[in-house]
CSV table of C-alpha atoms in Angstrom, one decimal:
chain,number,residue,atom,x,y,z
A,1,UNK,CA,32.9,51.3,57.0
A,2,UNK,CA,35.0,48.5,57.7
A,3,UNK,CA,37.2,47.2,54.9
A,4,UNK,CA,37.1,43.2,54.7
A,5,UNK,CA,40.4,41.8,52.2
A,6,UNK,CA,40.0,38.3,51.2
A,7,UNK,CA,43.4,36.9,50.1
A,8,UNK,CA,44.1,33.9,48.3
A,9,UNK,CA,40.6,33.2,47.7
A,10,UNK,CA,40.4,30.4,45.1
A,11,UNK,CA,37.5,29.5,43.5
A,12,UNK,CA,36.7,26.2,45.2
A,13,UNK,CA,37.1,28.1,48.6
A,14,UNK,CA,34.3,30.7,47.9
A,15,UNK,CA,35.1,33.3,50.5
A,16,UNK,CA,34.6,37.0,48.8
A,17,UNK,CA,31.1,35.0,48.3
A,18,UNK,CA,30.5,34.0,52.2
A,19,UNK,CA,32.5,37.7,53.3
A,20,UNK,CA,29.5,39.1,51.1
A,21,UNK,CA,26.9,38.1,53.5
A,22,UNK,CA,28.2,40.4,56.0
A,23,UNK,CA,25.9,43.5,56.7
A,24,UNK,CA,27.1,45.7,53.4
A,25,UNK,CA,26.1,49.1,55.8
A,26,UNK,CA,28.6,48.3,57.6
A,27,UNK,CA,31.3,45.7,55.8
A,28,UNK,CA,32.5,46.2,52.1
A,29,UNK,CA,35.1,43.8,50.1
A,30,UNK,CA,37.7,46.1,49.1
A,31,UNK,CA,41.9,45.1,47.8
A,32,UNK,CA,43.3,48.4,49.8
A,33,UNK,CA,43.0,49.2,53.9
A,34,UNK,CA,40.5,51.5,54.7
A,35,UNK,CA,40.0,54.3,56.6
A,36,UNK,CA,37.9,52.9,59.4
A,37,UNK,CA,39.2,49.6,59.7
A,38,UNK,CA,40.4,47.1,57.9
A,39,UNK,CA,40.5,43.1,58.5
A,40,UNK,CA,42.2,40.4,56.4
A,41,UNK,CA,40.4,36.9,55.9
A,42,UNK,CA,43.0,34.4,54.5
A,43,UNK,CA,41.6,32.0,52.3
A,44,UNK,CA,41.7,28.5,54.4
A,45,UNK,CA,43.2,26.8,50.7
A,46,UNK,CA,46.1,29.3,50.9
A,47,UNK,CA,49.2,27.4,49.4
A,48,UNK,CA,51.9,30.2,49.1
A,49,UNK,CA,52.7,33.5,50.2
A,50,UNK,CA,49.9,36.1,49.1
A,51,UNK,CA,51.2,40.0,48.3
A,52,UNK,CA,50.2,42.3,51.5
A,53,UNK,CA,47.5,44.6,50.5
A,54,UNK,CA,48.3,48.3,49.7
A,55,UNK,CA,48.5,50.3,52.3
A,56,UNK,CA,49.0,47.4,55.3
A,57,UNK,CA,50.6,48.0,58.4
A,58,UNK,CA,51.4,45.5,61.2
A,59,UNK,CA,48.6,45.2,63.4
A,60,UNK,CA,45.9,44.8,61.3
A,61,UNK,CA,44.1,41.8,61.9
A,62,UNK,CA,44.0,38.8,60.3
A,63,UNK,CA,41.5,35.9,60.4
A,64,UNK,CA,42.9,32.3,58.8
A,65,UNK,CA,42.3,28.6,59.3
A,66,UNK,CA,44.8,27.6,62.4
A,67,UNK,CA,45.7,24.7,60.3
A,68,UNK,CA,46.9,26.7,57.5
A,69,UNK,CA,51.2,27.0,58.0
A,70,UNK,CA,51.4,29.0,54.7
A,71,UNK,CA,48.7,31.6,56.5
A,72,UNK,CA,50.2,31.3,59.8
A,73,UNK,CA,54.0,32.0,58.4
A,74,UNK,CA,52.3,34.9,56.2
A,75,UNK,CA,51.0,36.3,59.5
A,76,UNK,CA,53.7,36.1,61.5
A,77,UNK,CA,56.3,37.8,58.9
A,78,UNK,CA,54.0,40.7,58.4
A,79,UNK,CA,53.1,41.9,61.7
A,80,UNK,CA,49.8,41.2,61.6
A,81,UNK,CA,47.5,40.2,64.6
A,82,UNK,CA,46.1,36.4,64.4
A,83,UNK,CA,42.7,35.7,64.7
A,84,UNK,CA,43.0,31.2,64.1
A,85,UNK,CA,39.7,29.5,63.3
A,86,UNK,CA,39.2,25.9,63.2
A,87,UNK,CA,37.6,22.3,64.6
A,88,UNK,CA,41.0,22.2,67.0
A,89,UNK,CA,41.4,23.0,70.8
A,90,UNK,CA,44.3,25.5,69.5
A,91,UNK,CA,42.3,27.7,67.8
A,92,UNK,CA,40.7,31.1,69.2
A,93,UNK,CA,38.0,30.6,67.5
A,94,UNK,CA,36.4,27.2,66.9
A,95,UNK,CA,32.6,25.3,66.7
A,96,UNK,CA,31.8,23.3,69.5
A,97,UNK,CA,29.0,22.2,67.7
A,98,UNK,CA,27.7,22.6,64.3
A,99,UNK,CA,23.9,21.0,63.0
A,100,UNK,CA,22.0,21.3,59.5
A,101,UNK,CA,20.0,24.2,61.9
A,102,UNK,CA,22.5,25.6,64.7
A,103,UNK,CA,26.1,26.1,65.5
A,104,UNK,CA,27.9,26.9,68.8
A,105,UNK,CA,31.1,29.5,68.0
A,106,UNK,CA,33.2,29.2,71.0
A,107,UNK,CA,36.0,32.2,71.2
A,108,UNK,CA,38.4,30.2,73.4
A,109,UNK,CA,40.9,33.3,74.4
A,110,UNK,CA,40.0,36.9,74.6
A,111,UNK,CA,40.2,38.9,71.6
A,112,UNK,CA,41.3,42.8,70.9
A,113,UNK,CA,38.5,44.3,68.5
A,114,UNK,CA,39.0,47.3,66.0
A,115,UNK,CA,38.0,49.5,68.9
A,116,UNK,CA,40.4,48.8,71.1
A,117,UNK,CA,38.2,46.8,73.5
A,118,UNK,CA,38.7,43.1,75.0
A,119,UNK,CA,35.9,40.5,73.5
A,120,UNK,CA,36.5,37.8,76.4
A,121,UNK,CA,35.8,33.9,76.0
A,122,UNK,CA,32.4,33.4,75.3
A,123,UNK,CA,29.7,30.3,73.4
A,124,UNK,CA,28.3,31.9,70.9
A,125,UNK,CA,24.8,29.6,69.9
A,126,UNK,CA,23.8,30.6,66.6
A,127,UNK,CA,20.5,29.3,64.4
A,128,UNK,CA,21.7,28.7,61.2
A,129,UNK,CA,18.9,29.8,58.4
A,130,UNK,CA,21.4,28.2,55.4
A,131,UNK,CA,24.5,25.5,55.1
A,132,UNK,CA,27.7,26.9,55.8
A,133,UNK,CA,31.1,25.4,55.2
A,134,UNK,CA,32.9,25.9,59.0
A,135,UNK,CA,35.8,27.6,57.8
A,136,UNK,CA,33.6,30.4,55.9
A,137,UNK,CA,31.1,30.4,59.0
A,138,UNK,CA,33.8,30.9,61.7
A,139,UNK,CA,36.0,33.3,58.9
A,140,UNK,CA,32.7,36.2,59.1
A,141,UNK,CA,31.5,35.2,63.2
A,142,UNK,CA,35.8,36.6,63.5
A,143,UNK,CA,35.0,39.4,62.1
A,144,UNK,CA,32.0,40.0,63.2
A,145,UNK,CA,33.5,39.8,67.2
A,146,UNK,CA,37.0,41.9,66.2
A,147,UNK,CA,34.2,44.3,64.4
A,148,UNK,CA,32.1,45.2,67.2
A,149,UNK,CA,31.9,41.8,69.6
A,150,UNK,CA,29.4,39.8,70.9
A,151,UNK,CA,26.7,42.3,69.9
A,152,UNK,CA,27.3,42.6,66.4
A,153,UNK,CA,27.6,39.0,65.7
A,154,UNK,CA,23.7,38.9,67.3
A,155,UNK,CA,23.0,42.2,65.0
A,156,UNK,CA,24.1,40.8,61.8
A,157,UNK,CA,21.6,38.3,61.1
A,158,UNK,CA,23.2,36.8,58.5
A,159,UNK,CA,23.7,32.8,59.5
């Protein structure tokens, strides 16, 4: 069971609720790291400096908007390992293309998962069966990929 710790999650930014659509077999929303695995998703309206879940260590990853300084500053100071989303060229992670029925997640540099395994550059086309904000849509396709890559991202079925 992978542990998934939403910090800084206001409630105009909705992210426990889009975190919550990840397959609950295998993902749960937790405040501690877990045994198995543990991955941070940094609320893309973070202002200031969140408190480091109990039990953190550096290395952990952490997804967060690339255009978030407070998140990126957080990231760096903690040791953690940065997993950017966003609309920019920068980012690792980003949507080429996003419709009302389909998006195209594009991981732009290659990726070390919770196994231990690369996840290389790849497009990602995904049919989207409900609207998504693109912060919360490339927040749980990053953890999907650092969770289990390519393939879990086409297991989860939940876009």
């Amino acid at each position: 069971m992978i542990t998934l710790i939403p910090l800084a999650d206001s409630p105009r930014c909705r992210l426990k609720e889009a975190l919550g659509r990840l397959p609950r077999e295998r993902f749960c929303l937790g405040s501690a790291v877990g045994r198995e695995g543990t991955i941070l998703a940094i609320s893309d309206l973070l202002e200031g400096e969140p408190v480091l879940p109990t039990g953190a260590v550096p290395g952990i990853p952490a997804v967060f908007s690339g255009q978030n300084q407070a998140a990126a500053r957080f990231i760096g100071k903690s040791g953690l390992v940065p997993l950017d989303c966003g609309l920019s060229l920068r980012d690792t992670l980003t949507l080429s293309s996003l419709t009302e029925g389909s998006a195209m997640v594009s991981l732009q540099r290659p990726i070390v998962g919770l196994d231990g395994r690369m996840v290389e550059p790849v497009d990602l086309p995904l049919t989207l069966t409900r609207s998504w904000e693109p912060f919360h849509l490339l927040c749980c396709a990053g953890v999907l990929l650092l969770a289990g890559g390519t393939p879990a991202l086409d297991a989860a079925k939940i876009f």
